[in-house]
């Protein structure tokens, strides 16, 4: 009595004109809901991860760090996601300055465990963490009308690996 459901991706096409009218988090939530109801989430999760990679890639490129394909994944059923990549020290400094990031001190919250992979077996003095400040900084706006609410940048100076964790805004910026 096993029931199998398949989703024909060719029947669900989102055109550019529709994309600008549909907030990404709402679209991502809809895709996740559809996949859960149909019993297989791989297609929806892949779509969300690709969108996250595109959006983080846009921020990276804006600050001189063009990465072909950052390794990205959404964090559970949240609006948050994380991407890992290798950046030069100069690229990291451009990101910190361009996004007006501040050092994450003991009094600041820390990113989720999504960035733990770049921290493994590394002395604490080789790890740097930065975070945005304020409510939805303008530097986190994306070209297609959406924005991130928050961005964390965690750098492993020993390996050159960087993790960028973001949280999508609930609505488009004003």
Coordinates of N, CA, C and O in Angstrom, one line a residue:
X1 N 0.8 -1.2 0.0 CA 0.0 0.0 0.0 C 0.9 1.3 0.0 O 0.5 2.3 0.6
X2 N 2.0 1.2 -0.6 CA 2.8 2.4 -0.7 C 2.4 3.3 -1.8 O 2.1 2.9 -2.9
X3 N 2.2 4.6 -1.4 CA 1.8 5.6 -2.4 C 3.0 6.4 -2.8 O 3.8 6.8 -2.0
X4 N 3.1 6.6 -4.1 CA 4.3 7.4 -4.6 C 3.7 8.6 -5.3 O 2.8 8.5 -6.1
X5 N 4.3 9.7 -5.1 CA 4.0 11.0 -5.7 C 5.2 11.5 -6.5 O 6.3 11.4 -6.0
X6 N 5.0 12.0 -7.6 CA 6.0 12.7 -8.4 C 5.6 14.0 -8.8 O 4.4 14.3 -9.0
X7 N 6.5 14.9 -8.9 CA 6.2 16.3 -9.2 C 6.9 16.6 -10.5 O 8.1 16.5 -10.6
X8 N 6.2 16.9 -11.6 CA 6.7 17.2 -12.9 C 7.2 18.7 -12.9 O 6.4 19.6 -13.0
X9 N 8.5 18.9 -12.7 CA 9.0 20.2 -12.6 C 8.8 21.0 -13.9 O 8.7 22.2 -13.8
X10 N 8.6 20.4 -15.0 CA 8.4 21.1 -16.2 C 7.0 21.8 -16.3 O 6.8 22.7 -17.0
X11 N 6.1 21.4 -15.4 CA 4.8 22.0 -15.4 C 4.8 23.2 -14.5 O 3.8 24.0 -14.4
X12 N 5.8 23.4 -13.7 CA 5.9 24.6 -12.8 C 7.0 25.5 -13.2 O 8.2 25.3 -12.8
X13 N 6.7 26.5 -13.9 CA 7.7 27.4 -14.4 C 7.4 28.8 -13.9 O 6.3 29.3 -14.0
X14 N 8.5 29.4 -13.3 CA 8.3 30.7 -12.7 C 9.0 31.7 -13.7 O 10.2 31.6 -13.9
X15 N 8.3 32.6 -14.3 CA 8.8 33.5 -15.2 C 9.4 34.7 -14.5 O 8.9 35.0 -13.4
X16 N 10.3 35.5 -15.1 CA 10.9 36.6 -14.4 C 9.9 37.6 -14.0 O 10.0 38.2 -12.9
X17 N 8.8 37.8 -14.8 CA 7.8 38.8 -14.4 C 7.1 38.3 -13.1 O 6.7 39.1 -12.3
X18 N 6.9 37.0 -12.9 CA 6.3 36.5 -11.7 C 7.3 36.6 -10.5 O 6.9 36.9 -9.4
X19 N 8.6 36.4 -10.7 CA 9.6 36.4 -9.7 C 9.6 37.7 -8.9 O 9.7 37.7 -7.7
X20 N 9.5 38.8 -9.6 CA 9.6 40.1 -8.9 C 8.3 40.4 -8.1 O 8.4 41.2 -7.2
X21 N 7.2 39.7 -8.4 CA 6.0 39.9 -7.7 C 5.9 39.0 -6.5 O 5.0 39.2 -5.6
X22 N 6.7 38.0 -6.4 CA 6.6 37.0 -5.4 C 7.8 37.1 -4.4 O 8.9 36.9 -4.9
X23 N 7.6 37.5 -3.2 CA 8.7 37.6 -2.3 C 9.4 36.2 -2.1 O 8.7 35.2 -2.0
X24 N 10.7 36.2 -2.2 CA 11.4 34.9 -2.1 C 11.1 34.1 -0.9 O 10.9 32.9 -1.1
X25 N 11.1 34.6 0.3 CA 10.8 33.8 1.4 C 9.4 33.1 1.3 O 9.2 31.9 1.6
X26 N 8.4 33.8 0.7 CA 7.1 33.3 0.6 C 7.2 32.1 -0.5 O 6.5 31.1 -0.3
X27 N 7.9 32.4 -1.6 CA 8.0 31.4 -2.6 C 8.8 30.1 -2.0 O 8.4 29.0 -2.3
X28 N 9.8 30.4 -1.3 CA 10.6 29.3 -0.7 C 9.7 28.5 0.3 O 9.7 27.2 0.3
X29 N 8.9 29.2 1.1 CA 8.0 28.5 2.0 C 7.0 27.7 1.2 O 6.7 26.5 1.6
X30 N 6.4 28.2 0.2 CA 5.5 27.5 -0.7 C 6.1 26.3 -1.3 O 5.5 25.2 -1.2
X31 N 7.3 26.4 -1.8 CA 8.0 25.2 -2.4 C 8.2 24.1 -1.3 O 8.0 23.0 -1.6
X32 N 8.6 24.6 -0.1 CA 8.8 23.6 0.9 C 7.5 22.9 1.3 O 7.5 21.7 1.5
X33 N 6.4 23.7 1.4 CA 5.1 23.1 1.8 C 4.7 22.1 0.7 O 4.2 21.0 1.0
X34 N 4.8 22.5 -0.5 CA 4.4 21.6 -1.6 C 5.2 20.3 -1.5 O 4.7 19.2 -1.6
X35 N 6.5 20.4 -1.3 CA 7.4 19.2 -1.3 C 7.0 18.3 -0.1 O 7.0 17.1 -0.3
X36 N 6.7 18.9 1.0 CA 6.4 18.1 2.2 C 5.1 17.3 1.9 O 5.0 16.2 2.3
X37 N 4.1 18.0 1.3 CA 2.9 17.3 1.0 C 3.0 16.2 0.0 O 2.2 15.3 0.0
X38 N 4.0 16.4 -0.9 CA 4.1 15.4 -1.9 C 5.1 14.3 -1.6 O 5.3 13.4 -2.3
X39 N 5.7 14.4 -0.4 CA 6.5 13.3 0.1 C 8.0 13.3 -0.4 O 8.8 12.5 0.0
X40 N 8.4 14.3 -1.2 CA 9.8 14.3 -1.6 C 10.3 15.8 -1.7 O 9.7 16.5 -2.4
X41 N 11.3 16.1 -0.9 CA 11.7 17.5 -0.8 C 12.9 17.9 -1.6 O 13.3 19.0 -1.7
X42 N 13.5 16.9 -2.2 CA 14.8 17.2 -2.9 C 14.7 18.3 -3.9 O 15.6 19.2 -3.9
X43 N 13.7 18.3 -4.7 CA 13.6 19.3 -5.8 C 13.4 20.7 -5.1 O 14.1 21.7 -5.5
X44 N 12.6 20.8 -4.2 CA 12.3 22.1 -3.5 C 13.6 22.6 -2.8 O 13.9 23.8 -2.8
X45 N 14.2 21.7 -2.0 CA 15.4 22.1 -1.3 C 16.5 22.5 -2.2 O 17.2 23.5 -2.0
X46 N 16.7 21.8 -3.3 CA 17.7 22.2 -4.3 C 17.4 23.6 -4.9 O 18.3 24.4 -5.1
X47 N 16.1 23.9 -5.1 CA 15.7 25.2 -5.6 C 16.1 26.3 -4.6 O 16.6 27.4 -5.0
X48 N 15.8 26.0 -3.4 CA 16.0 27.0 -2.3 C 17.5 27.2 -2.2 O 18.0 28.3 -2.0
X49 N 18.3 26.1 -2.2 CA 19.8 26.2 -2.1 C 20.4 27.0 -3.3 O 21.3 27.8 -3.1
X50 N 19.9 26.8 -4.5 CA 20.3 27.5 -5.7 C 20.0 29.0 -5.5 O 20.9 29.8 -5.9
X51 N 18.8 29.3 -5.0 CA 18.5 30.7 -4.9 C 19.4 31.4 -3.8 O 19.8 32.5 -4.0
X52 N 19.6 30.7 -2.7 CA 20.5 31.2 -1.7 C 21.9 31.5 -2.3 O 22.5 32.5 -2.0
X53 N 22.4 30.5 -3.0 CA 23.7 30.7 -3.7 C 23.8 31.9 -4.6 O 24.7 32.7 -4.6
X54 N 22.7 32.1 -5.3 CA 22.6 33.2 -6.3 C 22.6 34.5 -5.5 O 23.3 35.5 -5.8
X55 N 21.8 34.6 -4.4 CA 21.7 35.8 -3.6 C 23.0 36.2 -2.9 O 23.4 37.3 -2.9
X56 N 23.6 35.2 -2.3 CA 24.9 35.4 -1.6 C 26.0 35.7 -2.6 O 26.8 36.6 -2.4
X57 N 25.9 35.1 -3.7 CA 26.9 35.3 -4.8 C 26.8 36.8 -5.3 O 27.8 37.4 -5.6
X58 N 25.5 37.3 -5.3 CA 25.3 38.7 -5.7 C 26.1 39.7 -4.7 O 26.7 40.6 -5.1
X59 N 25.9 39.4 -3.4 CA 26.6 40.2 -2.4 C 28.1 40.1 -2.6 O 28.8 41.1 -2.5
X60 N 28.6 38.9 -2.8 CA 30.0 38.7 -2.9 C 30.6 39.5 -4.1 O 31.6 40.2 -4.0
X61 N 29.9 39.3 -5.3 CA 30.3 40.0 -6.5 C 30.3 41.5 -6.3 O 31.2 42.2 -6.8
X62 N 29.3 42.0 -5.6 CA 29.2 43.5 -5.4 C 30.4 44.0 -4.6 O 30.8 45.2 -4.7
X63 N 31.1 43.1 -3.9 CA 32.3 43.6 -3.1 C 33.6 42.9 -3.5 O 34.5 42.7 -2.8
X64 N 33.6 42.6 -4.8 CA 34.9 42.1 -5.4 C 35.3 40.7 -5.1 O 36.4 40.3 -5.3
X65 N 34.3 39.9 -4.7 CA 34.6 38.5 -4.4 C 33.7 37.6 -5.3 O 32.8 37.0 -4.8
X66 N 34.0 37.5 -6.6 CA 33.2 36.7 -7.5 C 33.5 35.2 -7.3 O 34.6 34.8 -7.4
X67 N 32.5 34.5 -6.8 CA 32.6 33.0 -6.6 C 31.7 32.3 -7.6 O 30.5 32.7 -7.7
X68 N 32.2 31.3 -8.3 CA 31.3 30.6 -9.3 C 30.2 29.9 -8.6 O 29.0 30.1 -9.0
X69 N 30.4 29.1 -7.6 CA 29.3 28.4 -6.9 C 29.6 28.2 -5.5 O 30.2 27.2 -5.1
X70 N 29.2 29.2 -4.6 CA 29.4 28.9 -3.2 C 28.5 27.7 -2.8 O 27.5 27.5 -3.3
X71 N 29.0 26.9 -1.9 CA 28.3 25.8 -1.4 C 27.3 26.3 -0.3 O 27.7 26.7 0.7
X72 N 26.0 26.2 -0.7 CA 25.0 26.8 0.2 C 23.9 25.8 0.6 O 23.6 24.9 -0.2
X73 N 23.3 26.1 1.7 CA 22.1 25.3 2.2 C 21.3 26.1 3.1 O 21.8 26.9 3.9
X74 N 20.0 25.9 3.0 CA 19.0 26.5 3.9 C 19.1 25.8 5.2 O 19.5 24.6 5.3
X75 N 18.8 26.5 6.3 CA 18.9 25.9 7.6 C 17.5 25.5 8.1 O 16.7 26.3 8.4
X76 N 17.2 24.2 7.9 CA 15.9 23.7 8.3 C 14.8 24.4 7.6 O 14.9 24.8 6.5
X77 N 13.7 24.6 8.3 CA 12.5 25.3 7.8 C 12.5 26.7 8.2 O 11.4 27.3 8.6
X78 N 13.7 27.4 8.2 CA 13.7 28.8 8.6 C 14.0 29.7 7.4 O 14.1 29.2 6.3
X79 N 14.1 31.0 7.7 CA 14.5 31.9 6.6 C 16.0 32.1 6.5 O 16.5 32.9 5.8
X80 N 16.7 31.3 7.3 CA 18.2 31.4 7.3 C 18.9 30.3 6.4 O 18.3 29.3 6.2
X81 N 20.1 30.7 6.0 CA 20.9 29.8 5.2 C 22.3 30.1 5.4 O 22.7 31.2 5.9
X82 N 23.2 29.2 4.9 CA 24.6 29.5 5.1 C 25.3 29.0 3.8 O 24.9 28.0 3.2
X83 N 26.4 29.7 3.5 CA 27.2 29.4 2.3 C 28.7 29.3 2.8 O 29.1 30.2 3.6
X84 N 29.4 28.3 2.3 CA 30.9 28.3 2.6 C 31.6 28.4 1.3 O 31.2 28.0 0.2
X85 N 32.8 28.9 1.4 CA 33.7 29.2 0.2 C 35.1 29.5 0.7 O 35.3 29.7 1.9
X86 N 36.0 29.6 -0.2 CA 37.4 30.1 0.1 C 37.5 31.5 -0.4 O 37.2 31.7 -1.6
X87 N 38.0 32.4 0.4 CA 38.2 33.8 0.0 C 39.6 34.2 0.4 O 40.1 33.7 1.4
X88 N 40.2 35.1 -0.4 CA 41.5 35.6 0.0 C 41.3 36.6 1.1 O 40.2 37.1 1.3
X89 N 42.4 36.9 1.9 CA 42.2 37.9 3.0 C 41.8 39.2 2.5 O 41.0 39.9 3.1
X90 N 42.2 39.6 1.3 CA 41.8 40.9 0.7 C 40.3 40.9 0.4 O 39.6 41.9 0.6
X91 N 39.8 39.8 -0.2 CA 38.3 39.7 -0.4 C 37.5 39.8 0.9 O 36.5 40.4 0.9
X92 N 38.0 39.1 1.9 CA 37.3 39.2 3.2 C 37.3 40.6 3.7 O 36.2 41.1 4.1
X93 N 38.4 41.3 3.6 CA 38.4 42.7 4.1 C 37.5 43.6 3.2 O 36.8 44.5 3.8
X94 N 37.4 43.4 1.9 CA 36.4 44.1 1.1 C 35.0 43.9 1.5 O 34.2 44.8 1.6
X95 N 34.7 42.6 1.9 CA 33.3 42.3 2.3 C 33.0 43.0 3.7 O 32.0 43.5 3.8
X96 N 34.0 42.9 4.6 CA 33.8 43.5 5.9 C 33.5 45.0 5.8 O 32.6 45.6 6.3
X97 N 34.4 45.7 4.9 CA 34.2 47.1 4.8 C 32.9 47.5 4.0 O 32.2 48.4 4.4
X98 N 32.7 46.8 2.9 CA 31.5 47.1 2.0 C 30.2 46.8 2.7 O 29.2 47.5 2.4
X99 N 30.1 45.8 3.5 CA 28.9 45.5 4.2 C 28.8 46.1 5.6 O 27.9 45.9 6.3
X100 N 29.8 46.9 5.9 CA 29.9 47.6 7.2 C 29.7 46.6 8.4 O 28.8 46.8 9.3
X101 N 30.4 45.5 8.4 CA 30.3 44.5 9.4 C 31.1 44.9 10.6 O 32.1 45.6 10.5
X102 N 30.7 44.5 11.8 CA 31.4 44.7 13.0 C 31.8 43.4 13.6 O 31.2 42.4 13.4
X103 N 32.9 43.5 14.4 CA 33.4 42.3 15.0 C 32.4 41.8 16.0 O 31.7 42.5 16.7
X104 N 32.2 40.5 15.9 CA 31.2 39.8 16.8 C 31.9 39.5 18.1 O 32.8 38.7 18.2
X105 N 31.5 40.2 19.2 CA 32.2 40.0 20.5 C 31.4 39.1 21.3 O 30.4 38.5 20.9
X106 N 31.8 38.9 22.6 CA 31.2 38.1 23.5 C 29.7 38.5 23.8 O 28.9 37.7 24.2
X107 N 29.4 39.8 23.7 CA 28.1 40.3 24.0 C 27.1 40.1 22.9 O 26.0 40.5 23.0
X108 N 27.6 39.6 21.7 CA 26.7 39.5 20.5 C 26.3 38.1 20.4 O 27.0 37.2 20.7
X109 N 25.1 37.9 19.8 CA 24.7 36.5 19.5 C 25.7 35.9 18.5 O 26.3 36.6 17.8
X110 N 25.7 34.6 18.4 CA 26.6 33.9 17.4 C 25.7 33.2 16.4 O 24.6 32.9 16.6
X111 N 26.4 33.0 15.2 CA 25.6 32.2 14.2 C 25.3 30.8 14.6 O 25.9 30.3 15.6
X112 N 24.4 30.2 13.9 CA 24.0 28.8 14.3 C 25.2 27.9 13.9 O 26.2 28.3 13.5
X113 N 25.0 26.6 14.2 CA 26.0 25.6 13.9 C 26.3 25.4 12.4 O 27.1 24.6 12.1
X114 N 25.5 26.1 11.6 CA 25.7 26.0 10.1 C 27.2 26.3 9.7 O 27.6 25.8 8.7
X115 N 27.8 27.2 10.5 CA 29.2 27.5 10.1 C 30.3 26.7 10.8 O 31.5 26.9 10.7
X116 N 29.8 25.7 11.6 CA 30.7 24.9 12.4 C 31.8 24.1 11.5 O 32.9 23.9 12.0
X117 N 31.5 23.8 10.3 CA 32.4 23.0 9.5 C 33.7 23.7 9.3 O 34.8 23.1 9.1
X118 N 33.7 25.1 9.2 CA 35.0 25.8 8.9 C 35.8 26.0 10.2 O 36.9 26.5 10.2
X119 N 35.1 25.7 11.4 CA 35.8 26.0 12.7 C 36.5 24.7 13.2 O 37.3 24.9 14.1
X120 N 36.2 23.6 12.6 CA 36.7 22.3 13.2 C 38.3 22.4 13.3 O 39.0 22.7 12.4
X121 N 38.7 21.9 14.5 CA 40.2 21.8 14.8 C 41.0 23.0 14.5 O 42.1 22.9 14.1
X122 N 40.4 24.2 14.7 CA 41.1 25.4 14.5 C 41.3 26.2 15.8 O 40.3 26.4 16.5
X123 N 42.5 26.7 16.1 CA 42.7 27.5 17.3 C 41.8 28.7 17.2 O 41.6 29.3 16.1
X124 N 41.3 29.1 18.4 CA 40.3 30.2 18.5 C 40.9 31.5 17.9 O 40.2 32.3 17.3
X125 N 42.2 31.7 18.0 CA 42.8 33.0 17.6 C 42.9 33.0 16.0 O 43.2 34.1 15.5
X126 N 42.6 31.9 15.3 CA 42.6 31.9 13.9 C 41.2 32.1 13.3 O 41.0 32.1 12.1
X127 N 40.2 32.3 14.2 CA 38.8 32.5 13.8 C 38.4 33.9 14.0 O 38.6 34.5 15.1
X128 N 37.8 34.5 13.0 CA 37.2 35.9 13.1 C 35.8 35.8 12.8 O 35.4 35.1 11.8
X129 N 34.9 36.5 13.5 CA 33.5 36.6 13.2 C 33.0 38.0 13.2 O 33.4 38.8 14.0
X130 N 32.2 38.3 12.2 CA 31.7 39.6 12.0 C 30.1 39.5 11.8 O 29.7 38.5 11.3
X131 N 29.4 40.6 12.1 CA 28.0 40.6 11.9 C 27.5 42.0 11.5 O 28.2 43.0 11.8
X132 N 26.4 42.1 10.8 CA 25.8 43.3 10.5 C 25.2 43.9 11.7 O 24.9 43.2 12.7
X133 N 24.9 45.2 11.7 CA 24.3 45.9 12.8 C 23.1 46.7 12.3 O 23.0 47.0 11.1
X134 N 22.2 46.9 13.2 CA 21.0 47.7 12.8 C 19.9 46.8 12.2 O 20.1 45.6 12.0
X135 N 18.8 47.4 12.0 CA 17.7 46.7 11.3 C 17.8 46.8 9.8 O 17.8 47.8 9.2
X136 N 17.9 45.6 9.2 CA 18.0 45.4 7.8 C 18.9 46.5 7.1 O 18.4 47.4 6.4
X137 N 20.2 46.4 7.3 CA 21.1 47.4 6.7 C 20.9 47.5 5.2 O 20.6 46.5 4.5
X138 N 21.0 48.7 4.6 CA 20.8 48.8 3.2 C 21.8 48.0 2.3 O 21.5 47.7 1.2
X139 N 22.9 47.7 2.9 CA 24.0 46.9 2.2 C 23.5 45.5 1.9 O 24.1 44.8 1.1
X140 N 22.4 45.1 2.6 CA 21.9 43.7 2.4 C 20.8 43.6 1.4 O 20.2 42.6 1.3
X141 N 20.5 44.7 0.7 CA 19.4 44.7 -0.3 C 19.9 43.9 -1.5 O 21.1 44.0 -1.9
X142 N 19.0 43.2 -2.1 CA 19.3 42.4 -3.3 C 18.7 43.1 -4.5 O 17.7 43.8 -4.4
X143 N 19.2 42.8 -5.7 CA 18.8 43.5 -6.9 C 17.4 43.2 -7.3 O 16.7 44.0 -8.0
X144 N 16.8 42.0 -6.9 CA 15.5 41.6 -7.4 C 14.4 42.0 -6.4 O 13.3 41.5 -6.4
X145 N 14.7 43.0 -5.5 CA 13.7 43.5 -4.6 C 13.7 42.9 -3.2 O 13.0 43.4 -2.3
X146 N 14.4 41.9 -2.9 CA 14.4 41.3 -1.6 C 15.7 41.8 -0.8 O 16.5 42.5 -1.4
X147 N 15.8 41.3 0.4 CA 16.9 41.7 1.2 C 17.1 40.7 2.3 O 16.3 39.8 2.6
X148 N 18.3 40.7 2.9 CA 18.6 39.9 4.1 C 18.4 40.8 5.3 O 18.7 42.0 5.2
X149 N 17.9 40.2 6.4 CA 17.8 41.0 7.6 C 19.2 41.0 8.3 O 19.5 42.0 9.0
X150 N 19.9 40.0 8.2 CA 21.1 39.8 9.0 C 22.2 39.0 8.2 O 21.8 38.2 7.4
X151 N 23.4 39.3 8.4 CA 24.5 38.6 7.8 C 25.6 38.4 8.8 O 26.0 39.3 9.5
X152 N 26.1 37.2 8.9 CA 27.3 36.8 9.6 C 28.4 36.4 8.7 O 28.1 35.7 7.7
X153 N 29.6 36.8 9.0 CA 30.7 36.3 8.2 C 31.7 35.7 9.2 O 32.2 36.4 10.1
X154 N 32.0 34.4 9.0 CA 33.0 33.8 9.9 C 34.2 33.3 9.0 O 34.0 32.7 8.0
X155 N 35.3 33.7 9.4 CA 36.6 33.5 8.7 C 37.5 32.6 9.4 O 37.8 32.9 10.6
X156 N 38.0 31.5 8.8 CA 39.1 30.7 9.3 C 40.3 31.2 8.7 O 40.6 30.8 7.5
X157 N 41.1 32.0 9.3 CA 42.4 32.5 8.7 C 43.4 31.5 8.4 O 44.2 31.6 7.6
X158 N 43.3 30.3 9.1 CA 44.3 29.3 8.9 C 44.1 28.6 7.6 O 45.0 28.2 6.9
X159 N 42.8 28.4 7.2 CA 42.5 27.6 6.0 C 42.0 28.5 4.8 O 41.9 28.1 3.7
X160 N 41.6 29.8 5.1 CA 41.0 30.6 4.1 C 39.5 30.4 3.9 O 38.9 31.0 3.0
X161 N 39.0 29.4 4.6 CA 37.5 29.1 4.4 C 36.7 30.2 5.1 O 37.1 30.7 6.2
X162 N 35.6 30.5 4.5 CA 34.7 31.5 5.0 C 33.3 30.9 5.0 O 32.9 30.2 4.1
X163 N 32.5 31.3 6.0 CA 31.1 30.9 6.1 C 30.3 32.2 6.2 O 30.6 33.0 7.0
X164 N 29.3 32.4 5.3 CA 28.4 33.5 5.4 C 27.0 33.0 5.7 O 26.5 32.1 4.9
X165 N 26.5 33.4 6.8 CA 25.1 33.0 7.2 C 24.2 34.2 7.1 O 24.6 35.3 7.6
X166 N 23.1 34.0 6.5 CA 22.1 35.1 6.3 C 20.8 34.7 6.7 O 20.4 33.5 6.8
X167 N 19.9 35.7 7.0 CA 18.5 35.5 7.2 C 17.7 36.4 6.3 O 18.0 37.6 6.2
X168 N 16.9 35.7 5.5 CA 16.0 36.5 4.6 C 15.0 37.4 5.3 O 14.5 37.0 6.4
X169 N 14.8 38.6 4.8 CA 13.8 39.5 5.4 C 12.4 38.9 5.2 O 12.2 38.2 4.2
X170 N 11.5 39.2 6.0 CA 10.1 38.8 5.8 C 9.4 39.5 4.7 O 8.6 38.9 4.0
X171 N 9.8 40.7 4.4 CA 9.2 41.5 3.3 C 10.2 42.3 2.6 O 11.4 42.4 3.0
X172 N 9.8 42.8 1.4 CA 10.7 43.6 0.6 C 11.0 44.9 1.4 O 10.2 45.5 2.1
X173 N 12.3 45.4 1.1 CA 12.6 46.7 1.8 C 11.8 47.8 1.2 O 11.4 47.8 0.1
X174 N 11.6 48.8 2.1 CA 10.8 50.0 1.7 C 11.6 50.9 0.7 O 12.7 50.9 0.6

